[in-house]
Coordinates of C-alpha atoms in Angstrom, one line a residue:
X1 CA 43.4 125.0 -333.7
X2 CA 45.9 127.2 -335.2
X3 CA 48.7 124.6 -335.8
X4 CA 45.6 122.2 -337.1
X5 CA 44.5 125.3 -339.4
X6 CA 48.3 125.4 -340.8
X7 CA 49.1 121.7 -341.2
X8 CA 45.9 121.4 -343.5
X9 CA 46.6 124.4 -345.2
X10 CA 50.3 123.3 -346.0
X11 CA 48.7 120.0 -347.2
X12 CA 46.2 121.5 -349.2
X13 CA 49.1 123.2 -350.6
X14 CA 51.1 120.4 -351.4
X15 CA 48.0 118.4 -353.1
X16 CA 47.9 121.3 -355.4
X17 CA 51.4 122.6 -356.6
X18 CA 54.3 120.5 -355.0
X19 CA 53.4 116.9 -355.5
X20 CA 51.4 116.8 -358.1
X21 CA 54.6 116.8 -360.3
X22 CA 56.7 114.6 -359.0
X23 CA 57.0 112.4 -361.7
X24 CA 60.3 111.0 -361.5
X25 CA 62.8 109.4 -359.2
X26 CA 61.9 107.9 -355.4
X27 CA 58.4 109.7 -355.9
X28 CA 57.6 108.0 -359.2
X29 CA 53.7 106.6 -358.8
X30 CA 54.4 103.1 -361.0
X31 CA 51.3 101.6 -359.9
X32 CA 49.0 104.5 -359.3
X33 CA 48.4 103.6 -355.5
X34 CA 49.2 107.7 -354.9
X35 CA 47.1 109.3 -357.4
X36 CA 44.0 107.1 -355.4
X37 CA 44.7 108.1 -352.3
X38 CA 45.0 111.8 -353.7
X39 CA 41.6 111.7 -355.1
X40 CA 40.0 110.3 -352.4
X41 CA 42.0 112.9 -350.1
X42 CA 40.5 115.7 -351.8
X43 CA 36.9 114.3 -352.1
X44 CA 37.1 114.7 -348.7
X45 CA 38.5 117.9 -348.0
X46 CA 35.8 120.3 -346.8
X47 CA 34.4 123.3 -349.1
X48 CA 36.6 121.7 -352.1
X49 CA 35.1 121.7 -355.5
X50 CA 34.9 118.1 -355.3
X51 CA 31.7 115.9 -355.3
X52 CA 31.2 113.8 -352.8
X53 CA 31.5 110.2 -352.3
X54 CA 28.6 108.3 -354.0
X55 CA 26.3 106.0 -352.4
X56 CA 28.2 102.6 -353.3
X57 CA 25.9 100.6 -350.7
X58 CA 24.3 98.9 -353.5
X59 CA 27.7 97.7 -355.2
X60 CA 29.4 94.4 -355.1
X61 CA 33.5 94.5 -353.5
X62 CA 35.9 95.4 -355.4
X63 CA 37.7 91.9 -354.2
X64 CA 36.1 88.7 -353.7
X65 CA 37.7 85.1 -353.1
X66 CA 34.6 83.6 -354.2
X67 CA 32.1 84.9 -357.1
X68 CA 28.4 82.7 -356.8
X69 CA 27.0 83.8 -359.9
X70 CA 23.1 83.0 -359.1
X71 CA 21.7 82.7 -355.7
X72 CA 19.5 79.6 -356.4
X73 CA 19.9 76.7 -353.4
X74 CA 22.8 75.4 -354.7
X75 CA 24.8 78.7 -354.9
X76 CA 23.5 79.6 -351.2
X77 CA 24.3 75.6 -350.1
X78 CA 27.8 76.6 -351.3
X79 CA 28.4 80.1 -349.9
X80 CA 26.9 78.9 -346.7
X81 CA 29.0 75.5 -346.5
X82 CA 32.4 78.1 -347.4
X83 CA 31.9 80.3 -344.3
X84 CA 30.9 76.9 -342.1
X85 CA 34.1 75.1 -342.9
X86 CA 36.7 78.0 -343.5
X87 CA 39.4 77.9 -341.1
X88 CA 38.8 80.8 -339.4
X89 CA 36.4 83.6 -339.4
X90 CA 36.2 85.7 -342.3
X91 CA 39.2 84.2 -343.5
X92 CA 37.5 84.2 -347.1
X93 CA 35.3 87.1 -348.9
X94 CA 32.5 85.2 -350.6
X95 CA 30.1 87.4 -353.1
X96 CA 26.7 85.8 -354.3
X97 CA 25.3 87.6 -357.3
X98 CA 21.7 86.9 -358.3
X99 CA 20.1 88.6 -361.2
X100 CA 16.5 87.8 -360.3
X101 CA 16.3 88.5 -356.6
X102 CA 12.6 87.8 -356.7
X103 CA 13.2 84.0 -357.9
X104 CA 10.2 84.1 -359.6
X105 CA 11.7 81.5 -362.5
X106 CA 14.2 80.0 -360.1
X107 CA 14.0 76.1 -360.4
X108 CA 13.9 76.0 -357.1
X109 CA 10.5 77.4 -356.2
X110 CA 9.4 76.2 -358.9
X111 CA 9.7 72.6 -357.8
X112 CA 7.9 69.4 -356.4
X113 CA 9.9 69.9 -353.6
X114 CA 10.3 66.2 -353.4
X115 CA 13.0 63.7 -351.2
X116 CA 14.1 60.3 -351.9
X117 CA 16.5 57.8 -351.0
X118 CA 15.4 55.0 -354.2
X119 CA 18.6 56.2 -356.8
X120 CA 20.4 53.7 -358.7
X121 CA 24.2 55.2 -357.7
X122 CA 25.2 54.8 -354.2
X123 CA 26.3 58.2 -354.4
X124 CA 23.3 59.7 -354.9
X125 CA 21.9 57.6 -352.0
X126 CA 24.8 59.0 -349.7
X127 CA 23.6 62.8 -351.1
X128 CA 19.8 61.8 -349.8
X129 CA 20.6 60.5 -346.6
X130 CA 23.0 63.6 -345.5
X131 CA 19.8 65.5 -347.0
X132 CA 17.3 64.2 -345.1
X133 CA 19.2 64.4 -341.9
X134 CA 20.3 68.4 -342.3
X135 CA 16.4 69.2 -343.1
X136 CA 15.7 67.3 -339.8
X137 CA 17.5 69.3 -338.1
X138 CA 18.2 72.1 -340.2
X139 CA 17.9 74.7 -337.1
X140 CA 20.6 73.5 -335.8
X141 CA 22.3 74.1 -339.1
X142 CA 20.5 77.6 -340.0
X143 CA 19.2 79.2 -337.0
X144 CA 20.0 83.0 -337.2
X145 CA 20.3 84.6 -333.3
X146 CA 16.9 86.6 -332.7
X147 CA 14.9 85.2 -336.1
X148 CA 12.1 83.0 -336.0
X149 CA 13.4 79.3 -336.2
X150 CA 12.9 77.6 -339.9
X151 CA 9.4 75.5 -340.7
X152 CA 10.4 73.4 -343.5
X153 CA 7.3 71.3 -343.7
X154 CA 8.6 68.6 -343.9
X155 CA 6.1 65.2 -344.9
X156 CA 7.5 62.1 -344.3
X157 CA 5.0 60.4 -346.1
X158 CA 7.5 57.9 -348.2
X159 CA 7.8 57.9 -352.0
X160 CA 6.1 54.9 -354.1
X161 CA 8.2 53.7 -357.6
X162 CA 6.1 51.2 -359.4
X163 CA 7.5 48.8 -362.3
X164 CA 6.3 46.4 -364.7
X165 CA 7.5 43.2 -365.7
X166 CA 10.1 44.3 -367.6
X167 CA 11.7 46.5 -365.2
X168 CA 11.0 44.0 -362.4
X169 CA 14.5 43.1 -361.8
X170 CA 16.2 46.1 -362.1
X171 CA 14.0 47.6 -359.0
X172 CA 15.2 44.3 -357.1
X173 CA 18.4 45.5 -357.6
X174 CA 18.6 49.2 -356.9
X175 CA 16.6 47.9 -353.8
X176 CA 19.8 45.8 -352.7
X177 CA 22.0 48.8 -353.7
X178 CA 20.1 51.4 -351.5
X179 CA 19.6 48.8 -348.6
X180 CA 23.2 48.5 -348.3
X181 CA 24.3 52.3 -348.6
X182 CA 21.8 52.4 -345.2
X183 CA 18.4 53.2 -347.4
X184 CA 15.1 52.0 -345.5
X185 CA 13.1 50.5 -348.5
X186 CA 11.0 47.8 -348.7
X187 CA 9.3 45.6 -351.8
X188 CA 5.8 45.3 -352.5
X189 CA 4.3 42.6 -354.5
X190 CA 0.7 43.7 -356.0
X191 CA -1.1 42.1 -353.6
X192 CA 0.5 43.7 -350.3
X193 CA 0.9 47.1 -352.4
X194 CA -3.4 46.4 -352.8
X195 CA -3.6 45.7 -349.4
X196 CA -1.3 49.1 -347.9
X197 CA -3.3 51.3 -350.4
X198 CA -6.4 50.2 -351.5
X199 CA -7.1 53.3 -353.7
X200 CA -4.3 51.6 -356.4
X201 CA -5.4 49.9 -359.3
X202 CA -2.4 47.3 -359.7
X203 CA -3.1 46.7 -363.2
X204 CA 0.4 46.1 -365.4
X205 CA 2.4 46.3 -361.8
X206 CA 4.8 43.9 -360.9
X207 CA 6.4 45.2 -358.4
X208 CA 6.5 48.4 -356.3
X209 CA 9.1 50.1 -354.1
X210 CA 8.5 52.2 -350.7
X211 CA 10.5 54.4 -348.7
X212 CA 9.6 52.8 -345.2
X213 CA 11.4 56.6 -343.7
X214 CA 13.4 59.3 -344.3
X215 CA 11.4 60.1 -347.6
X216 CA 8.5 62.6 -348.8
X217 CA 8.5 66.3 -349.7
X218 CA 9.3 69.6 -348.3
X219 CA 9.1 73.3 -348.7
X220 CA 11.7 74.3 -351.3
X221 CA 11.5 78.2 -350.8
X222 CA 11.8 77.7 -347.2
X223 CA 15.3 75.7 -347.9
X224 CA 16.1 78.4 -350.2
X225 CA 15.6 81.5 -348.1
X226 CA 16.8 79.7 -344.8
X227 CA 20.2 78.8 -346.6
X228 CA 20.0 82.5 -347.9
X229 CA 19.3 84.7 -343.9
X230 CA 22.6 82.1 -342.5
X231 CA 25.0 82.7 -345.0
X232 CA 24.3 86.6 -345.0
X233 CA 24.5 86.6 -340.9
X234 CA 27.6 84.7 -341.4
X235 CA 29.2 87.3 -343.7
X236 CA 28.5 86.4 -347.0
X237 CA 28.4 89.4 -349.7
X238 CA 25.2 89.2 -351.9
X239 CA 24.3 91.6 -355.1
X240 CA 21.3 92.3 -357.6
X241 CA 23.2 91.8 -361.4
X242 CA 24.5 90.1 -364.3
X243 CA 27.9 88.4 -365.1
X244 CA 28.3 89.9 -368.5
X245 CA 31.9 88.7 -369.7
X246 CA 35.7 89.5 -369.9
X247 CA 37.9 92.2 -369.2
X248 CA 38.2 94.7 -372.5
X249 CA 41.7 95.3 -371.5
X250 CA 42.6 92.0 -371.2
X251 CA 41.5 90.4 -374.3
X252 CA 43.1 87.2 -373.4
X253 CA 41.0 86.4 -370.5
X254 CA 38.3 83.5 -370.8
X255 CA 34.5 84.7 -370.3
X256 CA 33.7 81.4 -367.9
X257 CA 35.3 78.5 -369.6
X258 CA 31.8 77.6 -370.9
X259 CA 29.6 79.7 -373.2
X260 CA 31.9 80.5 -375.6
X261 CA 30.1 84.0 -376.4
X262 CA 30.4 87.5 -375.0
X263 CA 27.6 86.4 -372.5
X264 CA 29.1 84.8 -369.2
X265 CA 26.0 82.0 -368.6
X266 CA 24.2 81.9 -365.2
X267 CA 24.4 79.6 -362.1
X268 CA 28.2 79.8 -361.3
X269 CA 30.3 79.7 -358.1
X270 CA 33.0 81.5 -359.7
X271 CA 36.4 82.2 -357.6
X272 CA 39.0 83.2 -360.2
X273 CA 42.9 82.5 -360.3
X274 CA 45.8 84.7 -358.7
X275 CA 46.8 86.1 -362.5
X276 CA 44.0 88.6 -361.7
X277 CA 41.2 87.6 -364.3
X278 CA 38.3 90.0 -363.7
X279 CA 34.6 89.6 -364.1
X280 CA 31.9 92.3 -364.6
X281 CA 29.1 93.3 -363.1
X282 CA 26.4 94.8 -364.5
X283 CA 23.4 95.8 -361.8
X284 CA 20.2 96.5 -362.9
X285 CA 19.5 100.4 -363.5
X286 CA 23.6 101.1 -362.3
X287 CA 26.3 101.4 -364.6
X288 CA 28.6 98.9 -365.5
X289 CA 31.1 97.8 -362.4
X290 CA 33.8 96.1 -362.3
X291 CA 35.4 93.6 -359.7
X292 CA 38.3 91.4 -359.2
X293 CA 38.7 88.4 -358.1
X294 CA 42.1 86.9 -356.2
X295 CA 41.2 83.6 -355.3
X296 CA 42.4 79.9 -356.8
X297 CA 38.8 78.8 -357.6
X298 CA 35.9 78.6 -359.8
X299 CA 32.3 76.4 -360.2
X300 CA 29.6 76.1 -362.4
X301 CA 25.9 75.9 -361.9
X302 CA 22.6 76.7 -363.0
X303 CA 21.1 78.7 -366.2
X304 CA 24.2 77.5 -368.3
X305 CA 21.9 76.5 -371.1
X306 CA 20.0 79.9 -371.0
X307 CA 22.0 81.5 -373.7
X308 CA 21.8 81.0 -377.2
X309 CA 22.9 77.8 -378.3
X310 CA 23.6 76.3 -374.9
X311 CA 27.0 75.7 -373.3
X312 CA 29.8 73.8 -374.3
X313 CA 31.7 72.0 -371.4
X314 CA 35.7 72.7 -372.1
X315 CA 35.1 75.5 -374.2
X316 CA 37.7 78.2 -374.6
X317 CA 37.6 81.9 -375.9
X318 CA 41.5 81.1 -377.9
X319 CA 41.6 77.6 -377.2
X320 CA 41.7 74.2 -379.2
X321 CA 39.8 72.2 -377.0
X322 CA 37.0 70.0 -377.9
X323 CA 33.5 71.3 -377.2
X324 CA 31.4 68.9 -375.3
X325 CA 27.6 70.6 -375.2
X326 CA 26.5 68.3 -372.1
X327 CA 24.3 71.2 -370.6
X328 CA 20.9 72.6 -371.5
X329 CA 18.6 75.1 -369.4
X330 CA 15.7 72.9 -369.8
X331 CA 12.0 73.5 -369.5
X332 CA 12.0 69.8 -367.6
X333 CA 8.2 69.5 -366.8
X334 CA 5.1 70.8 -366.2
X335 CA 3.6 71.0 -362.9
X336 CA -0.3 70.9 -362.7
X337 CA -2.2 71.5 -359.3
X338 CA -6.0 69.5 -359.1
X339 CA -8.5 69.2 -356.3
X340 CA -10.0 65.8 -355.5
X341 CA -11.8 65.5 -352.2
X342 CA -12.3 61.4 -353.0
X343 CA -8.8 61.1 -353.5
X344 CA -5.9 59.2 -351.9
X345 CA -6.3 61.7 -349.0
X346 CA -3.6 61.9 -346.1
X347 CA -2.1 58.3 -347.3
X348 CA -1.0 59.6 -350.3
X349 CA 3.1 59.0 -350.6
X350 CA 5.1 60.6 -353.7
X351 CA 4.1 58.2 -356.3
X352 CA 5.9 57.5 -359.6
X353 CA 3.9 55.4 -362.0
X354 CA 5.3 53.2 -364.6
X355 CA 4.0 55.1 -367.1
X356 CA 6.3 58.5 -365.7
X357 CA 3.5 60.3 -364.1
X358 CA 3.8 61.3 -360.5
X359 CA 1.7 62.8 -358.0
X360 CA 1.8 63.8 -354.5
X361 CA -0.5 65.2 -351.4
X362 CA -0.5 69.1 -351.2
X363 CA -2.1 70.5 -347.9
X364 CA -4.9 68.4 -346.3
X365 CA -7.7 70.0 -347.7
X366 CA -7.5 67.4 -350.9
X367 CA -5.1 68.3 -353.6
X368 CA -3.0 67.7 -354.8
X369 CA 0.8 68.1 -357.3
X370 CA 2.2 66.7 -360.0
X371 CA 2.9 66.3 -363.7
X372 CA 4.8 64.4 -365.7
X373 CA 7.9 64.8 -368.0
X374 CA 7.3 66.4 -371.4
X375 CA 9.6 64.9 -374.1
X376 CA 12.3 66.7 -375.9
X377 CA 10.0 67.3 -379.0
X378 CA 6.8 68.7 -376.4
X379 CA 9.2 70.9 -374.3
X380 CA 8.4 75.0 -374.1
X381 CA 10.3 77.6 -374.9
X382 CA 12.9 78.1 -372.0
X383 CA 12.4 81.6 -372.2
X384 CA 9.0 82.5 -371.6
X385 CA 7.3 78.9 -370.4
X386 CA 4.0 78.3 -369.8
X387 CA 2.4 74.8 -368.9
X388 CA 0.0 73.1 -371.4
X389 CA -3.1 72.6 -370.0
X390 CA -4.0 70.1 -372.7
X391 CA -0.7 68.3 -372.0
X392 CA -2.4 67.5 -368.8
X393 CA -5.5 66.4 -370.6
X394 CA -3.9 64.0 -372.9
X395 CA -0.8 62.9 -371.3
X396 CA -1.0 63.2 -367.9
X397 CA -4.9 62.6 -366.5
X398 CA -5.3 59.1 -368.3
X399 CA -2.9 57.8 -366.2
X400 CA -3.4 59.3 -363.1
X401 CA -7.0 58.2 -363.5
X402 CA -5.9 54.7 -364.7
X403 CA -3.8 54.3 -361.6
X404 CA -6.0 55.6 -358.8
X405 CA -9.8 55.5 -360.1
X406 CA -10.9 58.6 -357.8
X407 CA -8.9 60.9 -360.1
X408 CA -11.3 60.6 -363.0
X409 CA -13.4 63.2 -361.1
X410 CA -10.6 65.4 -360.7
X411 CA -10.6 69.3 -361.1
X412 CA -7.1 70.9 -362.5
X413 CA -6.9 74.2 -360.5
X414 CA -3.7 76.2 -362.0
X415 CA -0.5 74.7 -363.7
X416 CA 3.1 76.1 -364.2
X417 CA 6.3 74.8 -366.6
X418 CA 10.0 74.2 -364.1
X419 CA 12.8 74.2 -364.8
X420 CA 16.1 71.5 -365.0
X421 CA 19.9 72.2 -365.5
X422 CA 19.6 69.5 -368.2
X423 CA 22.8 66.9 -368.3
X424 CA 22.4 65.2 -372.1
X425 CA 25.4 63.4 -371.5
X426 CA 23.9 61.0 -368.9
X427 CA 21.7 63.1 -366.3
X428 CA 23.5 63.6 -363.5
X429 CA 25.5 66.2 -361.5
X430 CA 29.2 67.4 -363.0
X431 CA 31.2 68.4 -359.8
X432 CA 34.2 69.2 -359.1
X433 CA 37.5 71.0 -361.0
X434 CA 38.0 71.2 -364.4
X435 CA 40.7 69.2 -365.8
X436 CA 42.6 72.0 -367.9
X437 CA 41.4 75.1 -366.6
X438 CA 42.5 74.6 -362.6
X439 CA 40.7 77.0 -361.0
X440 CA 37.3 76.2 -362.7
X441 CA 34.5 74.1 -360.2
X442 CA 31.3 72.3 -361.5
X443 CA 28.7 72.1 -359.5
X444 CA 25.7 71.9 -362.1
X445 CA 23.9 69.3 -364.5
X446 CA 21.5 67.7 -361.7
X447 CA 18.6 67.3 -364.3
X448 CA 15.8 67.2 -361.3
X449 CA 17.4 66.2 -358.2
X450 CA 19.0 68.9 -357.3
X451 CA 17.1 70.7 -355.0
X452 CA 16.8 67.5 -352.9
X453 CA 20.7 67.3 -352.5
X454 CA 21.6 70.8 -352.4
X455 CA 22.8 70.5 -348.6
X456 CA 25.2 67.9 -349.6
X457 CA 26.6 69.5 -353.0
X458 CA 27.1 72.6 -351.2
X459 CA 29.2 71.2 -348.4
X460 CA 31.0 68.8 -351.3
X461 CA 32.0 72.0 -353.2
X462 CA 33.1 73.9 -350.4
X463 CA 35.3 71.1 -349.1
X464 CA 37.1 71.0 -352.7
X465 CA 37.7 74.8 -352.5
X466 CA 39.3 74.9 -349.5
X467 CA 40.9 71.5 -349.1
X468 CA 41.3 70.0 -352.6
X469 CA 39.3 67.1 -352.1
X470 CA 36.0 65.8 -351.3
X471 CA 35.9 64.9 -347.5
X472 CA 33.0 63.6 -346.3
X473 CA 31.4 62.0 -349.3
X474 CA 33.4 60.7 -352.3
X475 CA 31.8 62.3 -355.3
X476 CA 35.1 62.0 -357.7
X477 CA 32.6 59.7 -359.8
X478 CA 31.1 62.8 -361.2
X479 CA 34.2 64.5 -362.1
X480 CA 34.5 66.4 -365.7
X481 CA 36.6 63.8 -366.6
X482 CA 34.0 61.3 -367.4
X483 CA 33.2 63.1 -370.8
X484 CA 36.4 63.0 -371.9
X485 CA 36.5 59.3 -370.7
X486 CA 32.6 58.4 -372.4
X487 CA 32.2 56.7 -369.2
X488 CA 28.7 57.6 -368.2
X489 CA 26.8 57.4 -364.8
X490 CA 23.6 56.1 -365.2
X491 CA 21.0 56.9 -362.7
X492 CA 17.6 54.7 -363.6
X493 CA 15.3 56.5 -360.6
X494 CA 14.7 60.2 -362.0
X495 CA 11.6 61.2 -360.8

């Protein structure tokens, strides 16, 4: 005890008088490493005048390989697909950063929750069919030791397109398409569409499509929050806060590559390059913290159109780059909830009428979900939506009651406005790196269907980040290149 006693003494000594001015020489403290370790030496030394640690539980790392800016499905698909595939465990620090823990105006609870296989691009088809196959069997994928396995609901009930004369053909054709990438879809003519579902009025159909399997809806916060309990048992770092923008002390550092503002714009996957770019983080009621982050990557998501005037694709803080706004956070729809107890009932599929109103079962107890797109000059404010209810008076019941006579005695129970990660340029997903900035990922611009393909976006980005390429499904097609090129992707089945 003694010698103990005399050794801390002596070093108490030294902290105070001897080393403290070596300044020069072999003992010179060039990158500070000593003067750390000193402070943290004496904030632990008992009876000192120094306070004590601070509770830092609530604080991000102070190193991450991988920054998810918003913990939406997408973000969580990712983090979770990162620690699935990396090459050993805890090989790379993943951080997820959500600034609304409570999702209440996440898009993804706030959706139809609907699944289909009946796109256009074959792509989109391979998305829905590695979908539909993880959320029948997404225990296998998600099952935590000692949690209660996942109820996703799912309802294979099919989804239902209907066209008129003039778009006839082109269903004919994305029907071949989908049939070939292994779809199950089948086409009606009015009479057999009469005869399957007798509750349709057939009036200006030509033709219908149906999801024979592998289609329906499912429970989108159950996705969400089942993606959310793996990837934290699995190691994945998650904080409440905001990425607010670029190092003061480094001028020269870019915000995100996107916003081109002070503001760093929500819904990124952002792992930043070896020069050391850092981001901040700014939790709610803490002060300001910052973080670094060493890794080779970054990716974009959702909220990017939440700020302001919206982002601009290729935008750079010093650069000379042409802006390209592609993006908008975008109030894409109400959602309106009705009971009918002469309705469809338990036949119901997820029906799309030619006129763009849609519908589907909710529960068995007769109601039913759905809504229809609002054009661009009937859209909300983003940011504070609420749904129209005379929206559903004028646009949306004619033509549910047209289509399905029962619905004229329908009563409209609540309502709500969701949101899209709005692509102008031609509505579907940006993936993959930026062509200029090389440690920059997209993984946003979905405009609706992103929810649906969130398993296989999430395992697409994750095999870019740590391998370079897209593996499993070849998704180069919606590469950042394509505005540069003006070569769009066209996708004719939105729901």
């Amino acid at each position: 005890m003694l010698r103990l006693a005399l050794q801390l003494g002596l070093s108490r000594g030294l902290l105070s008088r001897g080393l403290r001015t070596r300044s020069r020489g072999p003992f010179e403290d060039k990158d500070g490493k000593w003067a750390e370790f000193k402070k943290k030496l004496q904030v632990a030394w008992p009876g000192g005048s120094w306070e004590p640690f601070a509770d830092t539980s609530h604080l991000p790392p102070e190193h991450a390989d991988v920054v998810i800016v918003g913990g939406g499905v997408i973000g969580w698909s990712v983090a979770y697909w990162l620690k699935r595939l990396e090459a050993r465990k805890n090989a790379i620090r993943v951080l997820v950063v959500e600034r609304d823990p409570t999702y209440s105006r996440a898009s993804t609870g706030l959706s139809i929750g609907g699944i289909w296989q009946q796109f256009s691009v074959p792509q989109n088809i391979q998305l829905s069919l590695f979908s539909i196959e993880f959320l029948r069997n997404i225990n296998e994928y998600l099952a935590v030791p000692d949690e209660p396995p996942l109820d996703i609901r799912f309802s294979p009930s099919g989804c239902l397109l209907l066209a008129s004369e003039e778009n006839a053909s082109l269903m004919e054709h994305n029907v071949k398409v989908q049939r070939q990438e292994g779809a199950k879809v089948c086409l009606l003519s009015p009479e057999q569409l009469k005869n399957k579902f007798p509750w349709i009025n057939t009036e200006g159909i030509a033709l219908a499509s149906y999801g024979l399997e592998n289609e329906g809806w499912f429970d989108p916060w159950c996705l969400l929050q089942g993606l959310r309990r793996k990837a934290l048992s699995m190691g994945v770092y998650h904080s409440h806060g905001e990425v607010t923008g670029e190092d003061e002390q480094q001028p020269g550092i870019p915000t995100c590559g996107m916003c081109y503002s002070d503001q760093c714009c929500w819904g990124l996957v952002w792992a930043v390059s070896r020069a050391g770019w850092n981001w901040h983080w700014a939790p709610r009621h803490f002060a300001r913290h910052q973080a670094s982050c060493g890794a080779k990557k970054k990716v974009i998501g959702f909220w990017v159109g939440a700020r302001g005037r919206g982002p601009k694709i290729a935008s750079w803080r010093k650069g000379c780059m042409t802006y390209l706004t592609v993006l908008s956070l975008k109030c894409g729809r109400y959602m309106y909830v009705w009971h009918c107890p002469q309705g469809p009932g338990l036949e119901a599929p997820l029906l799309t009428d030619i006129s763009g109103a849609y519908f589907r079962r909710e529960g068995l107890g007769g109601h039913y979900v759905g809504g229809c797109s609002p054009t661009e000059e009937e859209e909300p404010d983003t940011q504070d939506p609420e749904a129209d209810h005379s929206f559903f008076q004028e646009k949306v019941w004619p033509h549910l009651a047209q289509r399905v006579p029962s619905f004229s005695s329908l009563k409209l129970q609540r309502a709500w406005a969701g949101y899209d990660d709005y692509n102008t340029f031609d509505q579907n997903g940006i993936l993959g790196s930026h062509p200029l900035v090389s440690n920059m990922y997209f993984a946003t611009g979905f405009s609706g269907h992103g929810l649906q393909h969130a398993p296989g976006v999430g395992r697409a980005v994750a095999e870019v980040l740590l391998n370079g390429n897209f593996n499993t499904i070849d998704l180069n097609l919606f590469s950042f290149n394509r505005f540069y090129l003006g070569e769009k992707v066209l996708e004719d089945n939105i729901i």
